[in-house]
Amino acid sequence: MLWPSGYLQVFGGGAQGRCKCSWIWSSATPFMVSAQSGDVAAVKYFLERGGDVMKADDKGQTVLHHAVAAGCCKVTEFLLSKGVPVNIDYGRGTPAYLAAENEQDKTLKILLDHHANPNVIVKGMGNPLCMALVYRSLKCMKLLIKAGADVNCKGCAMTPLLFATWRGGYTNYIQFLLKAGADPNIPDDLGRLPIEFAAVRDCKEEVEMLFPLTSPIPNVRNWSIEGVISYAKIEEKKPMNKLQTV
């Protein structure tokens, strides 16, 4: 079914019962659509008749990307068994990146088991670990870190810990990242630390988590939890900082 917005809606399930309803761009080939349906027989049919596993749609997604994003494990395994490059990327992210973005931990595990790169960076968009964090997929985060993802990588100007403390609402993930080895002393490009972001939001719980692991900030005269919060709020009110955080 073609919708006015330029999307196709694909309904998975039924007899195959493998994949959820998903959305794909209308530039997708029938081969790509079959990959999202979870029907291995259909995918095999197109492949045997010249289906191009290297072809990408207008969003840079190949047949493997489509299978992975829809959570179609059997199709993902089938395509990889046929030699489809696990790290295939046309500038919009590898299949592993897309799996993390779509919270598809099962297909992500398959990709990582086939040696997908957990540290690939998509310019201006981040890396798989950042995407898993953004969409709050703890399962994907655990898989990526186990596979060697760098918890301190600045995939998109910020480390995962910086993003979590800046954005807010990620308290449990901050705790997880710290246990996984995230460094709270890595600043953003403007020199601000995770504890400062948490303090600006007045999140004492996060400041308490970060304080014992954070090196004293020279400009904070009263190096204490209350002192950090007070300092951060004063700094945030300065015109320059207001401009920088826009």
Tab-separated table of C-alpha atoms in Angstrom:
chain	number	residue	atom	x	y	z
A	1	MET	CA	0.000	0.000	0.000
A	2	LEU	CA	1.511	3.370	-1.013
A	3	TRP	CA	0.721	6.247	1.289
A	4	PRO	CA	0.815	9.948	0.300
A	5	SER	CA	3.856	10.511	2.514
A	6	GLY	CA	5.945	8.295	0.257
A	7	TYR	CA	6.002	5.286	2.544
A	8	LEU	CA	5.010	1.699	2.015
A	9	GLN	CA	3.402	-0.176	4.848
A	10	VAL	CA	4.416	-3.810	5.142
A	11	PHE	CA	2.448	-6.169	7.312
A	12	GLY	CA	4.450	-9.006	8.813
A	13	GLY	CA	3.104	-11.948	10.747
A	14	GLY	CA	0.496	-14.296	9.417
A	15	ALA	CA	1.770	-17.716	8.473
A	16	GLN	CA	5.378	-16.604	8.782
A	17	GLY	CA	4.777	-14.760	12.056
A	18	ARG	CA	8.308	-13.408	12.262
A	19	CYS	CA	8.254	-9.661	11.894
A	20	LYS	CA	6.216	-6.756	13.091
A	21	CYS	CA	4.422	-4.225	10.908
A	22	SER	CA	7.044	-1.835	9.587
A	23	TRP	CA	7.552	1.162	7.353
A	24	ILE	CA	9.923	1.457	4.417
A	25	TRP	CA	10.596	4.092	1.789
A	26	SER	CA	8.753	3.733	-1.503
A	27	SER	CA	12.101	3.490	-3.330
A	28	ALA	CA	12.564	0.025	-1.836
A	29	THR	CA	12.676	-2.862	-4.281
A	30	PRO	CA	10.405	-5.920	-4.002
A	31	PHE	CA	13.510	-7.762	-2.796
A	32	MET	CA	13.813	-5.323	0.120
A	33	VAL	CA	10.111	-5.593	0.885
A	34	SER	CA	10.388	-9.380	1.056
A	35	ALA	CA	13.252	-9.036	3.539
A	36	GLN	CA	11.023	-7.030	5.872
A	37	SER	CA	8.247	-9.591	5.614
A	38	GLY	CA	10.386	-12.260	7.242
A	39	ASP	CA	9.645	-14.741	4.454
A	40	VAL	CA	12.952	-16.518	3.763
A	41	ALA	CA	11.461	-18.367	0.796
A	42	ALA	CA	10.493	-15.078	-0.854
A	43	VAL	CA	13.931	-13.594	-0.186
A	44	LYS	CA	15.559	-16.694	-1.659
A	45	TYR	CA	13.283	-16.433	-4.697
A	46	PHE	CA	14.370	-12.863	-5.450
A	47	LEU	CA	18.020	-13.650	-4.766
A	48	GLU	CA	18.019	-16.569	-7.195
A	49	ARG	CA	16.509	-14.315	-9.847
A	50	GLY	CA	19.126	-11.632	-9.653
A	51	GLY	CA	18.125	-9.658	-6.586
A	52	ASP	CA	20.937	-7.200	-5.872
A	53	VAL	CA	22.053	-7.450	-2.237
A	54	MET	CA	24.316	-4.421	-2.698
A	55	LYS	CA	21.614	-2.069	-3.985
A	56	ALA	CA	20.458	0.658	-1.600
A	57	ASP	CA	17.205	2.602	-1.489
A	58	ASP	CA	17.115	6.400	-1.253
A	59	LYS	CA	17.825	6.182	2.480
A	60	GLY	CA	20.996	4.155	1.955
A	61	GLN	CA	19.419	0.922	3.152
A	62	THR	CA	20.078	-2.436	1.513
A	63	VAL	CA	18.103	-5.643	1.733
A	64	LEU	CA	20.099	-6.558	4.868
A	65	HIS	CA	19.288	-3.209	6.474
A	66	HIS	CA	15.585	-3.821	5.848
A	67	ALA	CA	15.679	-7.299	7.362
A	68	VAL	CA	17.586	-6.111	10.416
A	69	ALA	CA	15.390	-3.061	11.047
A	70	ALA	CA	12.259	-5.211	10.981
A	71	GLY	CA	13.740	-7.729	13.407
A	72	CYS	CA	13.678	-10.577	10.898
A	73	CYS	CA	16.265	-12.936	12.354
A	74	LYS	CA	15.971	-15.794	9.876
A	75	VAL	CA	16.217	-13.490	6.876
A	76	THR	CA	19.201	-11.744	8.457
A	77	GLU	CA	20.958	-15.067	9.006
A	78	PHE	CA	20.122	-16.206	5.477
A	79	LEU	CA	21.514	-13.061	3.850
A	80	LEU	CA	24.713	-13.212	5.884
A	81	SER	CA	25.137	-16.873	4.933
A	82	LYS	CA	25.060	-15.761	1.304
A	83	GLY	CA	27.999	-13.440	1.832
A	84	VAL	CA	26.261	-10.103	2.243
A	85	PRO	CA	28.831	-7.758	3.896
A	86	VAL	CA	27.902	-7.374	7.547
A	87	ASN	CA	29.233	-3.790	7.649
A	88	ILE	CA	27.736	-2.622	4.353
A	89	ASP	CA	27.217	1.139	4.517
A	90	TYR	CA	26.257	3.816	2.000
A	91	GLY	CA	26.745	6.717	4.390
A	92	ARG	CA	23.545	6.318	6.412
A	93	GLY	CA	24.751	3.664	8.822
A	94	THR	CA	25.612	-0.017	8.907
A	95	PRO	CA	22.996	-2.702	9.618
A	96	ALA	CA	24.238	-2.763	13.243
A	97	TYR	CA	23.615	0.975	13.538
A	98	LEU	CA	20.103	0.528	12.174
A	99	ALA	CA	19.417	-2.406	14.494
A	100	ALA	CA	20.359	-0.275	17.511
A	101	GLU	CA	18.277	2.636	16.221
A	102	ASN	CA	15.251	0.346	15.924
A	103	GLU	CA	15.838	-1.434	19.250
A	104	GLN	CA	16.255	-4.772	17.482
A	105	ASP	CA	18.503	-6.603	19.923
A	106	LYS	CA	17.964	-10.033	18.347
A	107	THR	CA	19.102	-9.061	14.874
A	108	LEU	CA	21.849	-6.933	16.408
A	109	LYS	CA	23.195	-10.009	18.202
A	110	ILE	CA	23.267	-11.935	14.927
A	111	LEU	CA	25.231	-9.128	13.279
A	112	LEU	CA	27.702	-8.904	16.150
A	113	ASP	CA	28.136	-12.680	16.114
A	114	HIS	CA	29.169	-12.220	12.479
A	115	HIS	CA	31.763	-9.625	13.555
A	116	ALA	CA	29.845	-6.435	12.830
A	117	ASN	CA	31.818	-3.353	13.855
A	118	PRO	CA	30.259	-1.973	17.081
A	119	ASN	CA	32.243	1.263	16.828
A	120	VAL	CA	31.325	2.474	13.360
A	121	ILE	CA	30.489	6.196	13.353
A	122	VAL	CA	27.860	7.725	11.096
A	123	LYS	CA	28.847	11.313	10.374
A	124	GLY	CA	26.594	13.720	12.219
A	125	MET	CA	24.500	10.909	13.678
A	126	GLY	CA	26.645	8.984	16.142
A	127	ASN	CA	27.393	5.298	16.557
A	128	PRO	CA	25.372	2.181	17.429
A	129	LEU	CA	25.893	2.619	21.180
A	130	CYS	CA	24.678	6.216	21.039
A	131	MET	CA	21.588	5.130	19.125
A	132	ALA	CA	20.859	2.332	21.583
A	133	LEU	CA	21.113	4.876	24.405
A	134	VAL	CA	18.939	7.478	22.679
A	135	TYR	CA	16.169	4.908	22.224
A	136	ARG	CA	16.730	3.429	25.690
A	137	SER	CA	17.523	-0.095	24.521
A	138	LEU	CA	19.528	-1.511	27.399
A	139	LYS	CA	19.627	-4.912	25.693
A	140	CYS	CA	21.298	-3.409	22.628
A	141	MET	CA	23.698	-1.426	24.797
A	142	LYS	CA	24.783	-4.543	26.662
A	143	LEU	CA	25.317	-6.460	23.420
A	144	LEU	CA	27.379	-3.654	21.897
A	145	ILE	CA	29.584	-3.177	24.948
A	146	LYS	CA	30.146	-6.924	25.218
A	147	ALA	CA	31.225	-6.866	21.566
A	148	GLY	CA	33.765	-4.127	22.252
A	149	ALA	CA	31.884	-0.858	21.813
A	150	ASP	CA	33.849	2.099	23.185
A	151	VAL	CA	31.762	3.602	25.988
A	152	ASN	CA	33.835	6.795	25.811
A	153	CYS	CA	33.607	7.378	22.073
A	154	LYS	CA	32.374	10.817	20.989
A	155	GLY	CA	30.184	9.419	18.261
A	156	CYS	CA	28.328	12.686	17.754
A	157	ALA	CA	30.266	15.398	19.631
A	158	MET	CA	29.321	13.806	22.951
A	159	THR	CA	30.158	10.594	24.745
A	160	PRO	CA	27.143	8.492	25.756
A	161	LEU	CA	27.596	9.694	29.346
A	162	LEU	CA	27.650	13.340	28.295
A	163	PHE	CA	24.499	12.853	26.247
A	164	ALA	CA	22.661	11.078	29.063
A	165	THR	CA	23.451	13.787	31.620
A	166	TRP	CA	22.735	16.610	29.177
A	167	ARG	CA	19.426	15.229	27.934
A	168	GLY	CA	17.951	14.088	31.224
A	169	GLY	CA	15.704	11.142	31.959
A	170	TYR	CA	18.533	8.623	31.664
A	171	THR	CA	19.490	8.159	35.323
A	172	ASN	CA	19.469	4.347	35.200
A	173	TYR	CA	21.512	4.405	32.008
A	174	ILE	CA	24.084	6.694	33.604
A	175	GLN	CA	24.551	4.151	36.360
A	176	PHE	CA	24.929	1.389	33.772
A	177	LEU	CA	27.450	3.386	31.722
A	178	LEU	CA	29.570	4.144	34.776
A	179	LYS	CA	29.687	0.462	35.688
A	180	ALA	CA	30.660	-0.295	32.089
A	181	GLY	CA	33.658	2.028	32.321
A	182	ALA	CA	32.353	5.383	31.118
A	183	ASP	CA	34.745	8.182	32.097
A	184	PRO	CA	32.988	11.106	33.836
A	185	ASN	CA	36.066	13.289	33.340
A	186	ILE	CA	35.750	13.550	29.565
A	187	PRO	CA	34.321	17.001	28.708
A	188	ASP	CA	32.314	18.094	25.708
A	189	ASP	CA	33.830	20.420	23.113
A	190	LEU	CA	33.098	23.403	25.364
A	191	GLY	CA	34.820	21.876	28.381
A	192	ARG	CA	31.685	20.900	30.291
A	193	LEU	CA	31.617	17.662	32.281
A	194	PRO	CA	28.740	15.215	32.819
A	195	ILE	CA	28.421	16.262	36.458
A	196	GLU	CA	27.867	19.862	35.361
A	197	PHE	CA	25.029	18.879	33.041
A	198	ALA	CA	23.406	16.869	35.827
A	199	ALA	CA	23.864	19.770	38.236
A	200	VAL	CA	22.304	22.294	35.844
A	201	ARG	CA	19.205	20.094	35.722
A	202	ASP	CA	19.274	19.970	39.528
A	203	CYS	CA	19.393	16.168	39.449
A	204	LYS	CA	21.036	15.480	42.784
A	205	GLU	CA	20.784	11.716	42.312
A	206	GLU	CA	22.952	11.868	39.204
A	207	VAL	CA	25.380	14.332	40.771
A	208	GLU	CA	25.784	11.940	43.701
A	209	MET	CA	26.585	9.106	41.270
A	210	LEU	CA	29.158	11.145	39.391
A	211	PHE	CA	30.782	13.065	42.254
A	212	PRO	CA	33.030	10.289	43.672
A	213	LEU	CA	34.334	9.533	40.161
A	214	THR	CA	34.834	13.105	38.980
A	215	SER	CA	38.090	14.999	39.462
A	216	PRO	CA	37.654	18.352	41.254
A	217	ILE	CA	36.812	21.221	38.925
A	218	PRO	CA	39.322	24.044	39.567
A	219	ASN	CA	36.686	26.794	39.431
A	220	VAL	CA	34.447	25.091	41.984
A	221	ARG	CA	35.693	26.448	45.307
A	222	ASN	CA	33.342	24.363	47.404
A	223	TRP	CA	34.017	20.886	46.046
A	224	SER	CA	30.933	19.123	47.314
A	225	ILE	CA	27.676	17.896	45.828
A	226	GLU	CA	25.900	21.087	46.867
A	227	GLY	CA	28.855	23.179	45.732
A	228	VAL	CA	28.847	21.654	42.248
A	229	ILE	CA	25.111	22.220	41.837
A	230	SER	CA	25.407	25.830	42.989
A	231	TYR	CA	28.375	26.478	40.682
A	232	ALA	CA	26.681	24.924	37.649
A	233	LYS	CA	23.532	26.991	38.105
A	234	ILE	CA	25.532	30.211	38.387
A	235	GLU	CA	27.530	29.360	35.267
A	236	GLU	CA	24.373	28.504	33.348
A	237	LYS	CA	22.964	31.993	33.962
A	238	LYS	CA	25.950	33.696	32.361
A	239	PRO	CA	25.179	35.135	28.879
A	240	MET	CA	27.981	33.189	27.177
A	241	ASN	CA	26.774	29.850	28.529
A	242	LYS	CA	23.203	30.599	27.502
A	243	LEU	CA	24.415	31.237	24.001
A	244	GLN	CA	26.532	28.067	23.904
A	245	THR	CA	23.728	25.768	25.020
A	246	VAL	CA	21.270	26.912	22.344
